[in-house]
């Protein structure tokens, strides 16, 4: 029997062991599935830290990765290596955590006198109307995109799904989704007056 996925076992043995456990889990072996998830904990933590996830958020990323693995476990192909599949999920969840952390940091007030030194700018009726028109223009531009591009924008940008999740929902490959997203963004920039890149 191959060695467990832990220090001291060879990388190839670890990969083979994880792949075998996942294949057994897909066949309904609950004990193999629990063992696989336990072995994934330190691996995912290391992957998250490697992507720059703050220490206080690593456990959240681990939990998100394990939930995603559970949700999409049927997409794993036992003929393929397990670690790249797991790494792709972990990297996406780490990016999600970093985005959420960034959004939270933007909302936080760090200066004690921020409210006094930066008065709240009142939105005028004209500004509110302009913002609403811009949102309508964006909705119309997205609706006018070809189906593949529209789906890529809706699933990846608006619903913030991972590539794997969007592929499962749309039935398109991750490569096709990436191409469609890039083309859609370029088209939207051109239609909405931005710079085409």
XYZ file of C-alpha atoms in Angstrom:
197
model
C 0.000 0.000 0.000
C 1.270 3.503 -0.847
C 2.406 5.912 1.860
C 0.095 8.568 3.290
C 0.244 12.171 2.047
C 2.457 13.519 4.817
C 6.092 14.518 5.218
C 8.344 11.524 4.763
C 6.187 9.917 2.059
C 7.287 10.539 -1.514
C 5.357 13.062 -3.587
C 4.344 10.404 -6.116
C 3.208 8.078 -3.313
C 1.234 10.902 -1.716
C -0.394 11.766 -5.037
C -1.266 8.135 -5.692
C -2.704 7.720 -2.185
C -4.860 10.864 -2.468
C -6.083 9.878 -5.932
C -6.953 6.370 -4.688
C -8.834 7.777 -1.683
C -10.805 10.170 -3.906
C -11.678 7.375 -6.328
C -12.858 5.237 -3.412
C -14.855 8.169 -2.049
C -16.542 8.613 -5.429
C -17.534 4.950 -5.200
C -19.236 5.633 -1.861
C -16.496 4.701 0.625
C -17.241 7.114 3.502
C -14.145 6.125 5.495
C -11.891 6.835 2.495
C -13.608 10.184 2.028
C -13.062 11.172 5.674
C -9.405 10.113 5.435
C -8.990 12.123 2.234
C -10.458 15.262 3.804
C -8.210 14.915 6.881
C -5.145 14.578 4.629
C -6.248 17.625 2.620
C -6.421 19.930 5.679
C -2.685 20.727 5.960
C -2.256 20.740 2.185
C -5.015 23.304 1.676
C -3.744 25.408 4.585
C -0.307 25.495 2.997
C -1.767 26.378 -0.395
C -3.816 29.219 1.121
C -0.836 30.640 2.984
C 1.189 30.372 -0.215
C -1.388 32.548 -1.982
C -1.030 35.230 0.709
C -4.200 34.563 2.697
C -3.884 36.230 6.128
C -3.408 33.772 9.004
C -6.767 34.680 10.555
C -8.550 33.675 7.322
C -6.769 30.404 6.485
C -9.294 28.277 8.405
C -12.144 29.936 6.474
C -10.415 29.101 3.179
C -9.861 25.501 4.285
C -13.547 25.174 5.121
C -14.577 26.726 1.789
C -12.252 24.388 -0.104
C -13.587 21.295 1.659
C -17.166 22.384 0.968
C -16.298 22.978 -2.690
C -14.550 19.596 -2.920
C -17.695 18.004 -1.509
C -19.934 19.886 -3.945
C -17.855 19.133 -7.061
C -16.303 15.776 -6.126
C -18.138 14.150 -9.028
C -16.046 16.262 -11.455
C -12.749 14.666 -10.386
C -11.400 12.245 -12.989
C -9.614 9.336 -11.216
C -7.368 8.930 -14.243
C -5.898 12.395 -13.567
C -3.662 13.566 -10.678
C -5.572 14.677 -7.591
C -3.307 17.465 -6.297
C -3.626 19.797 -9.332
C -7.428 19.431 -9.104
C -7.325 20.263 -5.385
C -4.837 23.098 -5.965
C -7.123 24.711 -8.567
C -10.002 24.719 -6.084
C -7.786 25.988 -3.247
C -6.362 28.801 -5.358
C -9.830 29.980 -6.387
C -11.108 29.945 -2.800
C -7.942 31.774 -1.662
C -8.527 34.446 -4.303
C -12.140 34.746 -3.141
C -10.949 35.224 0.453
C -8.412 37.854 -0.600
C -11.077 39.721 -2.585
C -13.455 39.650 0.371
C -10.650 40.813 2.667
C -9.871 43.644 0.247
C -13.508 44.729 0.066
C -13.715 44.697 3.864
C -10.505 46.743 4.175
C -11.908 49.355 1.799
C -15.034 49.705 3.957
C -13.132 49.953 7.236
C -12.277 53.349 8.673
C -8.732 53.527 10.027
C -8.436 57.236 10.866
C -10.160 58.251 14.121
C -11.286 61.583 12.675
C -12.270 60.276 9.256
C -15.892 61.315 9.601
C -14.957 64.821 10.673
C -12.239 65.420 8.076
C -14.078 63.847 5.140
C -17.676 65.009 5.000
C -20.202 62.645 3.471
C -20.759 63.819 -0.090
C -24.458 64.007 -0.817
C -25.508 62.321 -4.037
C -27.421 64.702 -6.233
C -30.456 63.615 -8.186
C -28.473 64.067 -11.405
C -25.698 61.779 -10.142
C -28.195 59.121 -9.062
C -29.900 59.278 -12.467
C -26.538 59.051 -14.264
C -25.583 56.016 -12.158
C -28.918 54.318 -12.942
C -28.482 55.031 -16.667
C -24.992 53.502 -16.526
C -26.369 50.356 -14.876
C -29.081 50.122 -17.559
C -26.452 50.548 -20.286
C -24.340 47.773 -18.721
C -27.334 45.406 -18.448
C -28.237 46.049 -22.090
C -24.637 45.552 -23.238
C -24.363 42.241 -21.332
C -27.723 41.062 -22.727
C -26.515 41.826 -26.293
C -23.409 39.627 -25.978
C -23.290 36.234 -27.723
C -24.517 33.407 -25.477
C -21.075 32.075 -24.496
C -19.741 35.521 -23.607
C -22.907 36.473 -21.730
C -22.794 33.250 -19.701
C -19.115 33.800 -18.879
C -19.823 37.339 -17.601
C -22.905 36.269 -15.643
C -21.333 33.218 -13.989
C -17.750 34.396 -13.398
C -18.104 38.158 -12.879
C -21.626 38.754 -11.633
C -22.228 35.557 -9.634
C -18.488 35.242 -8.764
C -18.406 31.500 -9.407
C -15.100 29.691 -9.791
C -14.144 28.410 -13.238
C -14.944 24.853 -12.130
C -18.354 25.886 -10.799
C -19.171 27.928 -13.922
C -18.091 25.017 -16.130
C -20.419 22.682 -14.224
C -23.345 25.121 -14.528
C -22.852 26.041 -18.198
C -21.489 22.765 -19.547
C -18.571 24.663 -21.131
C -14.901 23.921 -20.571
C -12.867 26.198 -18.309
C -10.733 27.164 -21.310
C -13.805 28.201 -23.299
C -15.081 30.195 -20.319
C -11.758 32.066 -20.024
C -11.757 32.939 -23.724
C -15.409 33.998 -23.615
C -14.816 36.147 -20.531
C -11.847 37.900 -22.138
C -13.812 38.569 -25.350
C -16.867 39.743 -23.420
C -14.831 42.200 -21.343
C -13.206 43.594 -24.475
C -16.587 43.999 -26.174
C -18.125 45.657 -23.106
C -15.206 48.115 -22.845
C -15.685 49.090 -26.481
C -19.489 49.412 -26.227
C -19.445 51.350 -22.975
C -16.767 53.807 -24.076
C -13.822 52.359 -22.134
C -10.438 51.568 -23.606
C -10.311 48.370 -25.594
C -7.393 46.219 -24.438
